[in-house]
Coordinates of C-alpha atoms and ligand atoms in Angstrom, one line a residue:
M1 CA -33.6 188.6 189.0
F2 CA -34.5 188.5 192.6
H3 CA -33.3 185.7 195.0
A4 CA -35.7 184.9 197.8
V5 CA -34.3 182.6 200.3
L6 CA -36.1 180.8 202.8
T7 CA -34.7 178.9 206.0
S8 CA -36.7 175.8 205.8
E9 CA -39.3 174.2 203.4
T10 CA -42.0 175.2 206.2
D11 CA -40.9 178.7 206.2
W12 CA -44.4 180.0 206.2
A13 CA -43.2 183.5 207.8
G14 CA -40.3 183.9 205.5
W15 CA -42.4 183.0 202.4
R16 CA -45.0 185.9 203.5
A17 CA -42.2 188.2 204.4
A18 CA -40.7 187.9 201.0
T19 CA -43.8 188.1 199.3
R20 CA -44.6 191.4 200.9
S21 CA -41.3 192.8 199.8
L22 CA -41.6 191.5 196.3
V23 CA -45.1 192.6 195.7
L24 CA -44.4 196.2 197.0
G25 CA -41.1 196.5 195.4
G26 CA -43.2 195.7 192.2
V27 CA -41.5 192.5 191.4
E28 CA -43.1 190.4 188.8
P29 CA -43.1 186.7 189.4
N30 CA -40.8 185.8 186.6
A31 CA -38.3 188.0 188.0
V32 CA -38.1 185.9 191.4
R33 CA -36.0 182.7 192.0
W34 CA -37.3 180.9 195.4
T35 CA -34.7 178.6 197.2
V36 CA -34.6 176.9 200.7
G37 CA -31.2 177.2 202.6
G38 CA -28.3 179.4 201.5
T39 CA -27.1 183.0 202.0
P40 CA -30.1 185.8 202.5
H41 CA -30.2 188.1 199.5
L42 CA -31.4 191.5 199.8
L43 CA -35.1 191.9 199.0
P44 CA -36.8 195.3 197.9
E45 CA -37.2 197.6 201.0
A46 CA -41.2 197.0 201.6
T47 CA -42.9 200.2 202.2
G48 CA -46.7 200.4 202.1
S49 CA -49.4 197.7 202.4
F50 CA -51.6 195.8 200.1
G51 CA -54.2 193.1 200.8
V52 CA -55.3 189.7 199.5
S53 CA -58.4 187.8 200.7
R54 CA -58.3 185.7 203.5
T55 CA -59.2 182.7 201.5
L56 CA -56.0 183.1 199.3
V57 CA -53.9 183.6 202.2
S58 CA -55.5 180.5 203.9
L59 CA -54.9 178.4 200.8
A60 CA -51.3 179.5 200.5
S61 CA -50.4 178.8 204.1
V62 CA -51.9 175.2 203.5
A63 CA -50.6 174.5 199.8
V64 CA -47.1 175.8 201.0
Q65 CA -46.7 172.6 203.1
A66 CA -46.8 170.3 199.9
R67 CA -43.7 168.8 198.8
E68 CA -43.7 170.6 195.4
P69 CA -40.4 172.5 194.5
E70 CA -42.5 175.1 192.3
R71 CA -45.0 175.9 195.3
F72 CA -43.2 179.1 196.6
G73 CA -43.2 180.6 192.9
L74 CA -46.4 179.7 192.0
L75 CA -48.2 181.0 195.4
Y76 CA -46.3 184.3 195.0
S77 CA -47.7 184.6 191.4
L78 CA -51.3 183.9 192.8
V79 CA -50.8 186.5 195.5
W80 CA -49.2 189.0 192.8
R81 CA -52.2 188.7 190.5
A82 CA -54.9 188.9 193.1
H83 CA -52.8 192.2 194.2
A84 CA -53.0 193.4 190.7
G85 CA -56.7 193.3 190.9
E86 CA -57.1 190.4 188.9
T87 CA -60.3 188.1 190.0
L88 CA -59.1 184.5 189.7
P89 CA -61.6 182.2 188.3
D90 CA -62.2 179.0 189.8
D91 CA -60.9 177.1 186.8
D92 CA -57.6 178.7 186.8
P93 CA -54.9 176.4 186.4
D94 CA -52.6 177.8 189.0
L95 CA -55.4 178.2 191.5
R96 CA -56.6 174.9 190.8
L97 CA -53.1 173.2 191.2
A98 CA -52.5 175.4 194.4
R99 CA -56.0 173.9 195.5
R100 CA -54.7 170.4 194.6
W101 CA -51.8 170.8 196.8
A102 CA -53.7 172.1 199.8
L103 CA -56.3 169.0 199.5
A104 CA -53.1 166.6 199.5
V105 CA -51.7 168.4 202.3
R106 CA -54.8 168.2 204.2
T107 CA -55.0 164.3 203.4
D108 CA -51.7 163.7 204.5
A109 CA -51.9 165.7 207.9
H110 CA -54.9 163.7 208.5
R111 CA -53.5 160.5 207.7
M112 CA -50.3 161.3 209.7
R113 CA -52.5 161.7 212.9
T114 CA -54.5 158.7 212.3
H115 CA -51.3 156.5 211.6
L116 CA -48.6 157.9 214.1
R117 CA -47.8 155.4 216.6
F118 CA -45.4 156.2 219.8
M119 CA -43.7 154.0 221.8
P120 CA -42.7 154.6 225.5
V121 CA -38.9 155.4 225.9
G122 CA -38.5 155.9 229.6
P123 CA -40.8 158.7 230.5
H124 CA -40.9 159.9 227.1
L125 CA -43.1 159.0 224.2
L126 CA -41.5 158.5 220.4
G127 CA -43.0 158.1 217.3
W128 CA -41.8 158.0 213.8
Y129 CA -43.5 158.7 210.7
A130 CA -42.6 159.6 207.0
P131 CA -45.2 162.2 205.7
A132 CA -45.7 162.6 202.1
H133 CA -45.7 166.4 202.5
Y134 CA -44.2 168.7 204.9
V135 CA -47.1 168.5 207.7
L136 CA -45.0 167.6 210.5
E137 CA -44.8 171.2 212.1
A138 CA -48.4 171.9 211.9
N139 CA -49.5 168.4 213.1
A140 CA -47.0 168.5 216.1
Q141 CA -49.1 171.6 217.3
L142 CA -52.3 170.0 217.4
L143 CA -50.9 167.1 219.2
A144 CA -49.3 169.4 221.9
Q145 CA -52.6 171.0 222.4
R146 CA -54.6 168.0 222.6
F147 CA -52.1 165.9 224.6
P148 CA -49.9 168.3 226.6
A149 CA -49.5 166.3 229.6
R150 CA -46.5 163.9 228.5
P151 CA -43.4 164.7 226.8
W152 CA -43.2 163.4 223.3
S153 CA -41.3 163.7 220.2
V154 CA -42.1 162.9 216.3
V155 CA -39.3 162.2 214.2
T156 CA -39.7 162.3 210.4
P157 CA -36.9 161.9 207.7
D158 CA -37.4 165.9 207.1
S159 CA -37.3 167.3 210.8
S160 CA -38.6 166.4 214.1
A161 CA -40.9 167.8 216.5
H162 CA -40.3 167.6 220.6
W163 CA -42.7 168.6 223.1
D164 CA -41.5 168.8 227.2
G165 CA -45.0 169.6 228.5
T166 CA -44.3 173.3 228.1
A167 CA -42.8 174.4 224.8
L168 CA -42.7 172.7 221.1
R169 CA -39.2 172.6 219.8
I170 CA -38.2 171.7 216.2
G171 CA -35.3 169.5 215.1
A172 CA -33.2 167.8 212.6
G173 CA -34.8 164.9 210.8
V174 CA -33.6 161.3 211.0
P175 CA -33.0 158.3 208.6
R176 CA -35.5 156.1 207.4
I177 CA -36.3 153.7 210.4
E178 CA -37.8 150.2 209.9
D179 CA -38.9 149.0 213.1
D180 CA -39.2 149.9 216.6
E181 CA -36.1 148.4 218.3
T182 CA -34.1 150.3 215.6
L183 CA -36.0 153.5 216.4
A184 CA -35.2 153.1 220.0
A185 CA -31.5 152.2 219.4
W186 CA -31.4 155.5 217.2
W187 CA -32.9 157.7 219.8
D188 CA -30.5 156.2 222.6
A189 CA -27.5 157.2 220.3
H190 CA -28.9 160.6 219.1
G191 CA -31.9 161.9 220.9
D192 CA -29.8 164.0 223.2
A193 CA -27.9 165.9 220.4
I194 CA -30.9 166.4 218.4
L195 CA -33.0 168.0 221.3
C196 CA -30.0 170.0 222.3
D197 CA -29.8 171.4 218.8
S198 CA -33.6 171.7 218.3
T199 CA -35.2 175.3 218.1
P200 CA -38.2 176.7 219.5
G201 CA -41.2 175.9 217.4
V202 CA -44.5 178.4 217.2
T203 CA -46.2 179.2 220.3
V204 CA -48.8 176.5 221.0
P205 CA -52.1 178.3 222.5
P206 CA -54.3 176.9 225.1
A207 CA -56.8 174.0 223.8
E208 CA -59.7 175.9 224.3
E209 CA -58.4 178.7 221.8
L210 CA -57.9 175.8 219.3
D211 CA -61.1 177.0 217.3
E212 CA -59.9 180.5 216.9
A213 CA -56.3 179.7 216.3
P214 CA -54.9 180.8 213.0
R215 CA -55.3 178.8 209.9
P216 CA -52.6 176.5 208.6
P217 CA -49.8 175.9 208.9
D218 CA -51.0 177.0 212.4
R219 CA -53.8 175.0 212.1
P220 CA -54.4 172.3 209.6
A221 CA -57.8 170.5 209.2
I222 CA -58.8 168.8 212.3
G223 CA -59.4 165.1 212.4
P224 CA -59.1 162.2 214.7
I225 CA -55.8 162.4 216.8
V226 CA -54.5 159.5 218.0
L227 CA -52.6 159.0 221.2
P228 CA -49.7 156.4 221.1
V229 CA -50.6 154.5 223.6
A230 CA -53.9 153.0 224.8
S231 CA -56.0 155.6 226.0
A232 CA -59.6 156.1 226.7
S233 CA -59.2 160.0 226.2
A234 CA -57.6 159.6 223.1
L235 CA -60.8 157.3 222.0
A236 CA -63.1 160.0 223.4
A237 CA -61.2 162.5 221.1
A238 CA -61.7 160.4 218.3
R239 CA -65.2 159.6 219.1
T240 CA -66.0 163.5 219.3
D241 CA -64.3 164.1 216.1
A242 CA -66.2 161.3 214.0
A243 CA -69.3 162.7 215.7
S244 CA -69.2 165.5 213.1
C245 CA -67.9 163.7 210.0
E246 CA -69.2 164.4 206.7
R247 CA -66.5 162.5 204.8
C248 CA -69.4 160.7 202.7
D249 CA -73.3 161.1 202.3
L250 CA -74.1 158.5 204.7
C251 CA -74.4 160.9 207.5
D252 CA -77.1 162.6 205.6
A253 CA -79.9 160.3 206.3
A254 CA -78.5 158.5 209.4
T255 CA -79.4 159.7 212.9
Q256 CA -75.9 159.6 214.3
T257 CA -72.4 158.4 214.1
V258 CA -71.9 154.9 215.7
F259 CA -68.8 154.8 217.2
G260 CA -67.1 151.7 218.6
E261 CA -67.1 151.0 222.3
G262 CA -65.0 148.9 224.7
P263 CA -61.7 149.2 226.6
A264 CA -59.2 151.3 225.3
D265 CA -56.4 148.5 226.0
A266 CA -58.6 145.4 224.6
A267 CA -56.7 142.8 223.1
V268 CA -59.4 141.8 220.4
L269 CA -61.1 144.3 218.4
F270 CA -64.1 142.9 216.6
V271 CA -65.2 144.7 213.5
G272 CA -68.7 144.5 211.8
E273 CA -70.1 146.1 208.6
Q274 CA -72.2 149.1 209.5
P275 CA -74.9 150.1 212.6
G276 CA -78.1 148.7 211.9
D277 CA -81.6 150.4 212.5
Q278 CA -81.3 150.2 216.3
E279 CA -78.0 151.1 216.6
D280 CA -78.7 154.2 214.6
T281 CA -81.2 154.9 217.0
I282 CA -79.6 154.4 220.2
G283 CA -76.0 155.5 219.1
R284 CA -74.0 152.1 220.2
P285 CA -72.6 149.2 218.0
F286 CA -74.1 146.0 218.2
V287 CA -77.2 146.3 220.3
G288 CA -79.9 145.1 217.7
P289 CA -80.7 141.7 216.6
A290 CA -77.3 140.6 215.2
G291 CA -75.8 141.9 218.4
Q292 CA -77.7 139.8 220.4
L293 CA -76.9 136.9 218.6
L294 CA -73.2 137.9 218.7
D295 CA -73.6 138.5 222.6
R296 CA -75.0 134.6 223.0
A297 CA -72.2 133.4 220.8
L298 CA -69.2 135.4 222.7
E299 CA -70.6 133.8 225.8
E300 CA -71.0 130.4 224.4
S301 CA -67.0 130.7 223.3
G302 CA -66.1 132.2 226.8
I303 CA -65.3 135.7 225.6
D304 CA -66.6 138.4 227.8
R305 CA -67.8 141.2 225.7
R306 CA -66.8 143.7 228.6
G307 CA -63.2 143.0 227.6
I308 CA -63.4 143.6 223.7
Y309 CA -63.6 146.6 221.7
I310 CA -66.3 146.5 219.2
T311 CA -66.9 148.7 216.3
N312 CA -68.0 148.8 212.4
A313 CA -65.9 149.7 209.2
V314 CA -68.5 152.2 208.3
K315 CA -70.0 154.4 211.3
H316 CA -73.3 155.6 209.7
F317 CA -76.3 153.3 208.8
K318 CA -77.1 153.0 205.3
F319 CA -80.5 152.1 204.4
T320 CA -83.2 152.5 201.7
L321 CA -87.0 153.1 202.9
R322 CA -89.6 150.7 202.3
G323 CA -92.6 152.2 203.6
K324 CA -91.7 153.2 207.2
R325 CA -89.3 150.8 207.4
R326 CA -85.5 151.4 206.8
I327 CA -84.0 148.2 205.2
H328 CA -80.2 147.8 205.2
V329 CA -78.1 148.5 202.4
S330 CA -74.6 147.4 202.0
P331 CA -71.8 150.1 201.9
S332 CA -70.1 150.9 198.8
P333 CA -66.2 150.2 198.6
E334 CA -65.6 154.0 198.5
E335 CA -67.7 154.5 201.6
I336 CA -65.8 151.9 203.6
A337 CA -62.6 153.5 202.3
A338 CA -64.0 157.1 203.5
C339 CA -65.0 155.8 206.9
G340 CA -61.5 153.9 206.9
V341 CA -59.8 156.8 208.8
W342 CA -62.1 156.1 211.9
L343 CA -61.2 152.6 212.0
D344 CA -57.7 153.2 211.8
S345 CA -58.2 155.8 214.8
E346 CA -59.2 153.3 216.8
R347 CA -56.8 150.5 215.9
A348 CA -53.8 152.9 216.3
I349 CA -55.5 153.6 220.2
V350 CA -56.6 150.3 221.1
R351 CA -53.5 148.6 219.6
P352 CA -55.3 145.1 219.6
K353 CA -53.4 141.7 219.2
L354 CA -56.0 140.4 217.2
L355 CA -58.7 142.0 214.9
V356 CA -61.8 139.8 214.1
L357 CA -63.4 141.0 210.9
M358 CA -67.0 139.8 210.7
G359 CA -68.4 139.6 207.2
G360 CA -67.1 141.1 203.8
S361 CA -67.3 144.7 204.4
A362 CA -65.1 144.6 207.6
A363 CA -62.8 142.4 205.9
R364 CA -62.3 144.6 202.6
A365 CA -62.0 147.6 205.3
V366 CA -58.9 146.2 206.9
L367 CA -57.6 143.9 204.4
G368 CA -57.8 146.6 201.8
R369 CA -59.0 144.1 199.1
P370 CA -62.5 142.1 198.4
V371 CA -62.6 139.0 200.5
A372 CA -64.5 135.8 200.0
V373 CA -65.5 135.2 203.5
T374 CA -66.1 131.4 202.9
R375 CA -62.7 131.0 201.6
E376 CA -60.8 132.9 204.0
R377 CA -62.9 132.4 207.2
G378 CA -60.8 130.9 210.3
Q379 CA -57.5 131.9 209.1
A380 CA -55.3 134.1 211.0
I381 CA -53.9 136.6 208.7
R382 CA -50.7 138.9 209.6
L383 CA -51.2 142.3 208.8
P384 CA -48.3 144.9 207.7
D385 CA -48.2 146.6 210.9
G386 CA -47.8 143.3 212.7
Q387 CA -51.6 142.8 214.1
M388 CA -53.3 139.7 213.3
A389 CA -56.7 139.5 211.7
F390 CA -59.2 136.6 211.6
V391 CA -62.2 136.5 209.3
T392 CA -65.5 135.2 210.0
V393 CA -69.0 135.8 209.0
H394 CA -71.3 138.6 210.4
P395 CA -73.7 137.5 213.1
S396 CA -76.6 139.1 210.6
Y397 CA -75.6 136.4 208.3
L398 CA -76.7 133.8 210.7
L399 CA -80.2 135.6 211.0
R400 CA -80.7 135.1 207.4
V401 CA -80.1 131.5 207.2
P402 CA -83.7 129.8 207.0
E403 CA -84.4 128.4 210.7
G404 CA -83.6 124.9 211.4
E405 CA -80.9 122.5 210.7
A406 CA -78.6 124.9 208.5
Q407 CA -79.0 127.7 211.1
V408 CA -77.9 125.6 214.1
R409 CA -75.0 124.3 212.0
E410 CA -74.0 128.1 210.8
Y411 CA -74.2 129.4 214.4
R412 CA -72.2 126.6 215.8
A413 CA -69.7 127.2 213.4
F414 CA -69.3 130.8 214.4
V415 CA -69.0 129.7 217.9
R416 CA -66.2 127.6 216.7
D417 CA -64.7 130.6 215.1
L418 CA -65.0 132.9 218.3
T419 CA -63.6 129.8 220.3
A420 CA -60.7 129.8 218.0
V421 CA -60.2 133.6 218.6
R422 CA -60.1 133.3 222.1
E423 CA -57.3 130.6 221.8
L424 CA -55.5 132.5 219.3
V425 CA -55.3 135.8 221.4
G426 CA -53.6 133.4 224.3
M427 CA -51.2 132.4 221.2
V428 CA -50.3 135.7 219.6
Ligands
SF4_501 S1 -70.0 156.7 207.2 FE1 -67.9 157.2 208.1 S2 -66.9 158.4 206.4 FE2 -69.2 158.3 206.0 S3 -69.9 160.5 207.0 FE3 -70.2 158.4 208.4 S4 -68.5 158.4 209.8 FE4 -67.7 159.9 208.0

């Protein structure tokens, strides 16, 4: 029995080197034990070479980040079989498992980039996150490439990553942190020691080489990256990423992604359902009839549209054709969930005090459950991340109310809601 010892859970280079020695040494998968940490054991002398497909190497480089104890052995077995000339069918159970792990890693990497929040500690930015898989190092490289100007640290229970403006270092993990105050206090007490004991991470190539950079773990799937502090450039980066989104089928028929707009440090973030016909054509949210009605109501309630961030839960227009007319169709819960990453990005960057959820789709996107707008309208709801949410109707609802007294009554009620929003922001 051979014992392959890796230096860390993310020791991709160590796994590759051991795999090469073992394959060239003719060591069958069931004769290898893989562990992380401990005294290195001698592996067979590696002479000669062999090749497996780039696809398999790429898959292994992502799946190796999964929090699955048996991943090193299973991936070795896939390489062993491929090197022996076996064609791995698509329904091979090990291959399918590795693909499932890779998908989970990519999803987790994406989630980390969209949910990660930083807080300033002196000139440093500090973020804490507990990823489901070992995705910190690959994500840290992307963060360093995208946002090289300011030093930051990301700490997780497994390890920590530190960027000083020129080099990335990897250090020890930290205990689970519950809130910003505890994190700041913990950093004050241990930050210097962690930085001192950290070791160089992988070299970070210049941003312009990003697309040609090696595949994961050097480069996980690219998604929106969130700057921790209010930042117009982070919004621009997220907008650029969203422009090529194909997470659901709605991008097929729509003209373009309609991302949110407004100041990156807005105190209030308005969320609608999805762009309409005109928004889809123009590429800006709330510029059609519902947007014009909203503008009027905002003005009457004393809210300056230029000071708010306004977006939609779903960024592509969903419609059905009736002759030449494109008729709005409500997005499904799955489409709302798929598009949630972009709304999460906007929320994480803007960090508003208050989210105004206009209509059931917006409320569902943020509250994560079906919402009866008429029942929950007008209440301030505290969200798990500390932000407040306020449910009201979507302005397009007002357009559907029959003209006359009922429409006037509903419009006045909407203006009252917006007035309450303005007052609430002063209070939150
Ligand atoms: S609707 Fe959202 S998730 Fe779907 S493709 Fe468009 S941007 Fe992506």
